[in-house]
XYZ file of C-alpha atoms in Angstrom:
611
model
C 110.274 73.931 103.384
C 113.847 74.981 102.902
C 115.557 77.901 101.195
C 117.062 78.369 97.738
C 119.177 81.217 96.425
C 120.931 81.431 93.077
C 122.863 84.026 91.084
C 124.196 84.540 87.582
C 125.703 87.836 86.498
C 128.787 90.024 86.754
C 129.342 90.015 90.531
C 131.121 87.495 92.696
C 128.387 85.000 93.511
C 129.643 83.754 96.893
C 128.710 86.779 98.997
C 125.295 87.063 97.351
C 124.622 83.391 98.076
C 125.799 83.461 101.699
C 123.910 86.641 102.518
C 120.861 85.285 100.715
C 120.962 82.111 102.807
C 121.111 84.241 105.944
C 117.996 86.064 104.773
C 116.300 82.672 104.384
C 117.296 81.296 107.793
C 113.888 82.209 109.189
C 112.300 79.454 107.088
C 113.824 76.773 109.331
C 116.614 74.390 108.309
C 119.160 71.867 109.552
C 121.998 72.101 107.015
C 123.369 74.493 104.421
C 125.495 74.470 101.288
C 126.600 76.346 98.183
C 128.035 75.507 94.795
C 130.036 77.886 92.604
C 130.948 77.479 88.946
C 134.213 78.909 87.702
C 136.581 76.787 85.638
C 135.332 73.805 87.609
C 132.544 73.393 90.133
C 133.140 73.745 93.857
C 130.688 72.520 96.482
C 130.740 73.367 100.193
C 128.080 72.039 102.532
C 127.559 70.935 106.116
C 125.057 70.056 108.788
C 124.261 73.071 110.950
C 123.848 76.782 110.347
C 124.973 79.160 107.620
C 127.656 80.363 110.036
C 129.066 76.816 110.110
C 129.105 76.824 106.308
C 131.053 80.089 106.284
C 133.632 78.529 108.599
C 134.339 75.572 106.341
C 134.630 77.805 103.262
C 137.453 79.891 104.782
C 140.647 79.411 102.793
C 138.910 77.755 99.855
C 138.250 79.032 96.348
C 135.138 81.223 96.289
C 135.585 82.687 92.822
C 132.860 82.541 90.211
C 129.910 84.655 89.146
C 127.372 81.837 88.959
C 126.205 79.626 91.790
C 123.437 78.245 93.968
C 122.905 77.964 97.704
C 120.515 76.003 99.851
C 119.269 75.573 103.394
C 117.780 72.127 103.942
C 114.965 70.951 106.213
C 115.274 67.158 106.249
C 112.575 65.104 104.556
C 114.416 62.140 102.985
C 117.487 61.293 105.065
C 118.583 62.683 108.404
C 120.440 66.011 108.719
C 124.091 65.386 107.806
C 126.977 66.803 105.791
C 126.346 64.180 103.120
C 122.612 64.749 102.803
C 122.991 68.544 102.670
C 122.435 70.244 99.292
C 123.739 70.926 96.655
C 123.964 67.429 95.171
C 126.161 66.507 92.229
C 125.369 63.738 89.748
C 127.499 60.618 89.592
C 129.535 61.691 86.570
C 129.607 65.351 87.589
C 127.546 66.762 84.728
C 124.853 68.353 86.925
C 124.532 70.071 90.301
C 121.117 70.653 91.867
C 119.344 72.127 94.845
C 115.733 71.244 95.457
C 112.815 72.082 97.728
C 109.898 69.684 97.939
C 109.418 65.929 97.848
C 109.824 63.559 94.889
C 107.153 61.013 95.732
C 108.263 58.332 93.254
C 111.964 58.673 94.079
C 112.303 55.074 95.301
C 111.105 53.673 91.950
C 113.375 56.056 90.051
C 116.270 55.155 92.333
C 115.837 51.449 91.625
C 115.710 52.003 87.879
C 118.829 54.139 87.968
C 120.533 51.583 90.206
C 119.764 48.885 87.651
C 121.567 51.072 85.092
C 124.746 51.406 87.111
C 124.101 54.426 89.310
C 125.316 54.325 92.908
C 123.993 56.664 95.568
C 125.966 58.390 98.303
C 123.043 59.994 100.125
C 119.558 59.154 101.354
C 117.929 62.078 99.546
C 115.377 62.212 96.774
C 117.312 65.138 95.285
C 120.332 62.946 94.470
C 117.965 60.646 92.591
C 116.594 63.592 90.618
C 119.995 65.012 89.652
C 121.151 61.557 88.511
C 117.965 61.096 86.502
C 118.729 64.370 84.706
C 122.272 63.182 83.996
C 121.115 59.764 82.775
C 118.741 61.353 80.238
C 121.432 63.869 79.241
C 124.028 61.178 78.494
C 121.724 58.550 77.016
C 119.794 60.950 74.797
C 122.717 63.229 73.891
C 120.452 66.219 74.539
C 121.027 69.706 75.947
C 121.030 70.381 79.684
C 117.719 72.204 79.353
C 116.053 69.313 77.550
C 117.465 66.810 80.038
C 115.865 68.773 82.893
C 112.520 69.075 81.129
C 112.420 65.394 80.156
C 113.421 64.322 83.662
C 110.605 66.365 85.159
C 108.065 64.519 83.023
C 109.113 61.367 84.928
C 108.776 62.967 88.365
C 105.800 62.816 90.714
C 105.688 65.298 93.586
C 106.639 68.844 94.451
C 109.787 70.699 93.519
C 111.416 74.059 93.432
C 114.513 73.083 91.465
C 117.661 74.945 90.435
C 120.231 73.160 88.259
C 123.770 74.012 87.119
C 125.836 72.113 84.551
C 129.641 72.501 84.268
C 129.168 71.501 80.619
C 127.103 74.666 80.043
C 128.661 76.995 82.620
C 126.876 80.222 81.658
C 123.365 79.028 82.396
C 121.036 78.290 85.319
C 117.908 76.199 84.871
C 115.059 76.616 87.353
C 111.720 74.801 87.536
C 108.721 74.775 89.812
C 105.841 72.532 90.779
C 104.001 73.314 94.045
C 107.119 74.795 95.644
C 107.730 78.530 95.209
C 110.501 80.115 93.167
C 110.960 83.777 92.309
C 113.449 85.262 89.836
C 114.828 88.751 90.357
C 115.775 90.772 87.295
C 118.859 92.996 87.428
C 121.104 94.697 84.875
C 122.697 91.759 83.032
C 122.184 89.608 86.109
C 119.484 87.415 87.621
C 118.715 86.244 91.138
C 116.760 83.101 92.020
C 115.217 82.409 95.409
C 112.451 80.544 97.187
C 111.032 83.881 98.338
C 111.807 87.547 97.795
C 113.825 88.232 100.954
C 117.288 87.544 99.408
C 116.388 89.542 96.292
C 114.952 92.789 97.607
C 118.309 94.492 98.228
C 119.251 94.047 94.552
C 116.043 94.537 92.566
C 112.318 95.179 92.846
C 111.513 93.512 89.489
C 110.632 89.836 89.829
C 109.022 86.936 88.002
C 107.047 84.354 89.976
C 107.259 80.902 88.429
C 104.007 78.987 88.066
C 103.606 75.239 88.270
C 105.292 73.417 85.375
C 107.339 76.501 84.417
C 110.989 76.079 83.448
C 113.288 79.119 83.300
C 116.531 79.031 81.296
C 118.616 81.893 82.649
C 121.752 83.371 81.109
C 123.585 86.515 82.240
C 121.625 88.788 79.925
C 118.681 86.658 78.868
C 115.805 84.730 80.413
C 113.645 82.254 78.538
C 110.496 80.866 80.109
C 108.931 77.616 78.931
C 106.608 74.879 80.069
C 107.959 71.425 80.761
C 106.441 70.507 77.401
C 108.625 73.149 75.656
C 105.908 75.732 74.972
C 107.343 79.252 75.216
C 105.807 81.593 77.776
C 105.828 85.356 78.118
C 107.309 86.256 81.522
C 105.118 88.524 83.644
C 107.196 90.989 85.646
C 105.936 92.097 89.080
C 107.195 94.893 91.337
C 108.095 93.940 94.907
C 106.353 95.905 97.626
C 109.079 95.187 100.167
C 111.822 97.267 101.747
C 115.131 95.936 103.041
C 114.531 97.521 106.454
C 111.438 95.349 106.910
C 113.543 92.190 107.073
C 116.019 93.491 109.688
C 115.598 93.336 113.477
C 115.881 97.113 113.856
C 117.358 96.910 117.349
C 115.112 94.186 118.758
C 116.688 91.048 120.201
C 114.547 88.797 118.029
C 112.329 89.079 114.984
C 109.446 87.653 117.012
C 109.639 90.467 119.558
C 109.875 93.039 116.765
C 106.823 91.557 115.077
C 104.800 91.498 118.308
C 105.546 95.198 118.766
C 104.733 95.912 115.111
C 101.117 94.818 115.533
C 99.620 98.274 116.094
C 101.108 99.296 112.758
C 100.394 96.029 110.904
C 96.720 96.094 111.944
C 96.477 99.755 110.955
C 98.121 98.982 107.600
C 95.662 96.130 107.085
C 92.572 98.305 107.484
C 94.102 101.546 106.176
C 92.163 102.683 103.103
C 89.583 99.956 103.642
C 87.848 101.359 106.688
C 86.892 105.007 106.800
C 85.433 106.319 110.072
C 84.526 109.633 108.467
C 82.523 108.116 105.620
C 81.511 105.282 107.956
C 82.072 102.414 105.552
C 84.129 99.281 104.919
C 85.526 98.926 101.407
C 87.315 95.709 100.354
C 88.267 96.235 96.716
C 89.586 92.695 96.298
C 86.081 91.364 96.939
C 84.166 93.891 94.840
C 83.408 91.530 91.954
C 82.392 88.609 94.180
C 80.379 90.511 96.794
C 76.987 89.354 95.423
C 78.135 85.730 95.789
C 79.338 86.391 99.330
C 76.119 88.107 100.344
C 74.082 85.180 99.022
C 76.384 82.429 100.275
C 74.612 79.448 101.801
C 77.718 78.434 103.705
C 81.325 79.531 104.203
C 84.088 76.950 104.495
C 87.391 78.216 105.883
C 90.516 76.145 105.163
C 93.885 76.768 106.790
C 96.701 75.241 108.836
C 98.297 76.072 112.199
C 97.899 79.638 113.408
C 95.892 80.515 110.287
C 93.425 77.786 111.287
C 93.013 79.509 114.657
C 92.301 82.767 112.824
C 89.723 80.820 110.814
C 88.019 79.728 114.038
C 87.721 83.389 115.009
C 86.270 83.976 111.543
C 83.596 81.361 112.268
C 82.402 83.354 115.279
C 82.582 86.619 113.321
C 80.620 85.488 110.253
C 77.993 83.617 112.220
C 77.613 86.455 114.743
C 77.353 89.372 112.369
C 76.376 87.957 108.969
C 74.405 84.879 110.118
C 76.091 82.620 107.569
C 76.901 79.052 108.679
C 80.649 78.441 108.768
C 82.797 75.316 108.841
C 86.506 75.566 109.617
C 88.641 72.798 108.136
C 92.250 71.777 108.502
C 93.482 72.004 104.926
C 95.508 68.835 105.431
C 92.314 66.887 106.233
C 90.019 68.650 103.756
C 92.068 67.487 100.802
C 91.900 63.825 101.819
C 88.179 63.719 102.553
C 85.423 63.678 99.997
C 84.007 67.091 100.948
C 80.517 68.128 99.925
C 80.707 71.458 98.091
C 77.591 73.233 96.827
C 77.505 75.878 94.113
C 76.489 78.581 96.583
C 79.245 77.766 99.089
C 82.197 80.106 99.484
C 85.609 78.697 100.421
C 88.100 81.009 102.140
C 91.756 79.911 102.232
C 93.976 81.584 104.835
C 97.779 81.454 104.668
C 100.466 83.881 105.786
C 102.924 82.838 103.082
C 100.422 81.959 100.380
C 102.535 78.862 99.711
C 101.312 76.358 102.327
C 101.241 73.044 100.436
C 98.158 71.544 102.092
C 96.191 74.773 101.739
C 97.167 75.098 98.088
C 96.036 71.534 97.423
C 92.749 72.212 99.236
C 92.240 75.352 97.118
C 92.686 73.303 93.961
C 90.272 70.641 95.194
C 87.617 73.222 96.102
C 88.035 74.957 92.731
C 87.768 71.650 90.883
C 84.528 70.955 92.757
C 83.103 74.236 91.471
C 83.416 76.420 94.566
C 84.267 80.094 94.514
C 87.524 80.272 96.457
C 88.782 83.432 98.154
C 92.233 83.973 99.647
C 93.497 85.824 102.696
C 97.280 86.067 102.374
C 100.174 88.257 103.421
C 102.539 87.797 100.469
C 101.633 89.521 97.212
C 102.239 87.367 94.150
C 102.329 84.118 96.132
C 100.613 80.972 94.898
C 97.315 81.094 96.787
C 96.330 84.602 95.594
C 97.092 83.472 92.060
C 95.076 80.265 92.471
C 91.943 81.846 93.979
C 89.116 83.788 92.359
C 89.487 86.864 94.585
C 90.708 87.815 98.026
C 92.211 90.268 100.466
C 95.873 90.868 101.323
C 96.658 91.447 104.986
C 99.495 94.016 104.603
C 101.190 92.802 107.780
C 104.623 93.180 106.182
C 107.248 90.411 106.173
C 106.979 88.019 109.105
C 110.394 86.473 109.714
C 109.843 84.764 113.079
C 108.684 81.186 112.586
C 106.038 81.557 115.306
C 103.353 83.709 113.719
C 102.194 86.797 115.635
C 101.354 89.828 113.525
C 100.093 87.658 110.663
C 97.468 86.188 113.014
C 96.108 89.559 114.131
C 96.161 90.862 110.553
C 94.190 87.819 109.380
C 91.624 88.335 112.155
C 91.412 92.013 111.161
C 90.562 91.054 107.566
C 87.990 88.497 108.721
C 86.427 91.115 110.993
C 86.158 93.624 108.150
C 84.589 90.991 105.898
C 82.078 90.006 108.588
C 81.142 93.607 109.359
C 80.613 94.342 105.659
C 78.568 91.180 105.127
C 76.540 91.815 108.257
C 75.607 95.237 106.949
C 74.852 94.005 103.415
C 72.701 91.169 104.782
C 70.899 93.513 107.205
C 71.901 91.639 110.339
C 73.641 94.624 111.886
C 72.054 98.060 112.057
C 73.523 101.279 110.700
C 74.303 102.316 114.264
C 76.113 99.040 115.032
C 77.990 99.258 111.716
C 79.312 102.738 112.511
C 80.199 101.782 116.092
C 82.188 98.735 114.922
C 84.139 100.780 112.374
C 85.020 103.367 115.012
C 86.064 100.683 117.507
C 88.286 98.980 114.926
C 90.107 102.285 114.543
C 90.797 102.234 118.292
C 92.394 98.781 118.303
C 95.996 99.773 117.378
C 96.097 102.297 120.225
C 94.733 99.744 122.673
C 97.415 97.256 121.644
C 100.053 99.951 122.224
C 98.738 100.221 125.763
C 99.052 96.451 126.302
C 102.622 96.492 125.008
C 103.480 99.022 127.711
C 102.870 96.227 130.259
C 105.673 94.143 128.757
C 107.842 94.283 131.896
C 104.995 92.854 133.984
C 104.502 90.004 131.496
C 108.228 89.353 131.660
C 108.124 89.202 135.474
C 105.359 86.605 135.403
C 107.194 84.609 132.724
C 110.194 84.364 135.035
C 108.057 82.702 137.715
C 106.836 79.916 135.417
C 109.683 79.409 132.957
C 110.431 75.969 134.438
C 106.882 74.650 134.331
C 106.439 71.460 132.334
C 102.758 71.909 131.408
C 100.336 74.777 130.809
C 96.582 74.774 130.323
C 94.824 77.578 128.384
C 91.087 78.170 128.751
C 88.688 80.490 126.966
C 85.057 80.780 125.928
C 83.448 82.154 122.775
C 85.845 84.351 120.819
C 88.502 83.571 123.427
C 88.506 79.823 122.802
C 90.577 80.182 119.573
C 92.876 82.514 121.541
C 93.397 79.720 124.083
C 94.429 77.402 121.253
C 96.723 80.025 119.761
C 98.319 80.865 123.118
C 99.048 77.202 123.781
C 100.490 76.766 120.296
C 102.830 79.744 120.732
C 104.194 78.337 123.994
C 104.701 74.875 122.484
C 106.353 76.200 119.345
C 109.070 78.293 120.908
C 109.614 77.095 124.500
C 109.008 73.346 124.015
C 106.708 73.281 127.038
C 103.667 71.056 126.663
C 100.531 73.204 126.551
C 96.906 72.603 125.597
C 94.040 74.959 124.829
C 90.447 74.092 125.683
C 87.012 75.661 125.786
C 86.668 76.541 129.457
C 83.392 74.623 129.788
C 85.181 71.445 128.627
C 87.554 71.570 131.586
C 85.217 69.363 133.621
C 85.213 66.772 130.827
C 88.793 65.670 131.381
C 91.440 68.391 131.761
C 90.406 69.205 135.339
C 92.118 65.952 136.324
C 95.467 67.557 135.495
C 95.089 70.550 137.785
C 97.234 70.722 140.900
C 99.520 73.210 142.620
C 102.141 72.819 139.847
C 99.808 73.495 136.914
C 99.697 77.077 135.552
C 96.290 77.710 133.977
C 95.919 80.724 131.706
C 92.303 81.876 131.640
C 91.221 84.405 129.009
C 88.457 86.336 130.714
C 87.457 89.719 129.276
C 84.033 91.011 130.283
C 81.578 89.533 127.817
C 78.433 87.427 127.986
C 80.417 84.405 129.247
C 82.134 86.326 132.049
C 80.144 84.842 134.963
C 80.759 81.341 133.624
C 84.505 81.939 133.359
C 84.547 83.231 136.945
C 83.030 79.907 138.005
C 85.742 78.056 136.064
C 88.423 80.026 137.893
C 86.860 79.115 141.237
C 86.971 75.445 140.240
C 90.656 75.740 139.379
C 91.508 77.473 142.651
C 89.559 74.846 144.626
C 92.085 72.331 143.266
C 95.110 74.516 144.081
C 95.748 75.397 140.436
C 97.754 78.503 139.520
C 95.595 81.022 137.653
C 97.050 83.602 135.267
C 94.078 85.581 133.972
C 93.762 87.924 131.004
C 91.222 90.491 132.174
C 89.920 93.946 131.391
C 91.583 96.831 133.175
C 89.991 97.463 136.557
C 88.529 93.945 136.938
C 88.559 93.494 140.719
C 86.520 90.276 140.833
C 88.988 88.021 139.053
C 91.947 89.942 140.464
C 90.895 88.752 143.938
C 90.875 85.104 142.824
C 93.749 84.861 140.333
C 97.425 84.529 141.173
C 98.297 86.990 138.412
C 96.374 89.189 136.007
C 97.389 90.402 132.552
C 95.338 93.521 131.874
C 93.907 94.679 128.556
C 91.620 97.605 127.637
C 87.936 96.933 127.024
C 86.687 96.527 123.470
C 83.705 95.157 121.606
C 83.520 91.374 121.904
C 84.083 90.894 118.164
C 87.538 92.497 118.484
C 88.508 90.834 121.769
C 90.784 88.343 119.999
C 93.023 91.167 118.781
C 93.719 92.289 122.351
C 93.655 89.072 124.395
C 96.255 87.352 122.220
C 98.946 90.016 122.806
C 99.787 89.132 126.453
C 99.947 85.448 125.493
C 102.424 86.160 122.699
C 104.666 88.129 125.054
C 104.408 85.557 127.843
C 105.453 82.774 125.450
C 108.274 84.887 124.062
C 109.774 85.708 127.464
C 109.475 82.132 128.753
C 111.258 80.823 125.663
C 114.059 83.376 125.917
C 114.536 82.588 129.608
C 114.778 78.877 128.760
C 117.530 79.595 126.237
C 115.443 78.564 123.213
C 115.995 79.799 119.680
C 112.879 81.949 119.498
C 113.040 82.864 115.814
C 114.047 79.405 114.597
C 112.485 76.806 116.889
C 113.666 73.238 116.431
C 112.000 71.067 113.806
C 109.812 73.918 112.505
C 109.784 75.804 109.224
C 108.146 79.141 108.483
C 106.416 78.095 105.308
C 105.334 74.454 105.110
C 105.634 73.863 101.379
C 105.676 70.052 101.520
C 103.203 67.582 102.988
């Protein structure tokens, strides 16, 4: 869940490493460090931010054209200067940075301790780098072989980059369930946990697969398996521009990404939905469409915000295609004994395409014989490569830890899939099909209109920034929005918030309502509207504060609510795409007013690549 950057080539490595770590700050971390190889290795690391690391480096030797950097999110051992990466082996023969978790590290640590190794840190990475050194010295083997042999002893996940002062013109990188990408330059190579530190230098990259080991010299790259079988590297072209990972004048990435949603939704359906030809075309599903049309059941697996998008997908598929849907937390799916039938379709949703629990669930579903489809935002990531087919969202890079535009892009893909399936299965008419396509085309413009109300959302945020609890209520398609709105507020403002189906309020949560409790009610005009009006009356009867998301011109709820957040009308199946926008902005402004780090909330990481 942390960040890796490495370089070998003809440039000074330090500035590439530091700037690369800054590009990776969005992933979430608690400490940072770098190591440079020149005549001898130098290591600088500290608890805190990359800026703190820069401060301690001032006045020290930063020469060298080979090095690695790391931002750590603590798993084994608390955040500290000592536990920060890189780690050096006891005798100084190896330096390593590592993402992931070595599950059998305690057994390995004991065995190494019995052989004379002493440990300065609480980390599993120090155990791994000492295991590499032990094999290297005992077996009198090369650095590469020592790494490969050590990895045969390891259980768990790793994205690993290793330097050896004994072989100072080489970097060794390896992957198992934790992403690594290698950028190819002119007599230089870049290594990173994702493409953001690489894009300003090259568009040519190699994505490592599980059990791959890369031996990288300044003008040569060799790819092998852990078992020493040579592999032919497959070079991909990055579809990413440097401007996409800058704030472009916004105060925070999250605010930029909220305001990018009209474009990201348009980009997601551009070329796939044609209002003139009146059709939906999803090329990534072309070969599996017969299986989808005949599916007995759809199982959606995801985590966090992607799970909320999956809940919306349940409503969409059941509404329009009349296919039963189950939505599973990937983290629970993998530890159950799920029943998978040959005519079930599993859909995995992940912004990064690297979520560890979702990847493991994909593997389990595949092993059980299911056809597995992916909905992801990052081309070349692990989930698209592990699934049989799928659809990219084209939301562009999402840097803010709290997901916004990825959620609406995922819902857009699910909506297109449901519309297409509904038509193919004859559960929506030609007239309904055309009307839905035309309405989808209107959604970006309607979101633009909502964004114009930003100052009003900010004013309301100021009134409730000191609240200690929030309750979010919704019905039908708006129930997942209630969950997502509550999650956004929790993630970035640290205010306790819960989302509920509005009808469940009387089964417990109503006991919490008093004059200090803000209740956000998502209430567009749909078939549940009269019921939601009754829920609002129940809240007001108990002196609760009502902030309602309503359609423009709604005078009924406006008379009852303390505040209204207005949205344009749309078809019910697209209501999620509009109702979530005010909740994102409300959470954002409350967090900023509370002095929270909106883009890097405490304890959170952007891509959860460990269990």
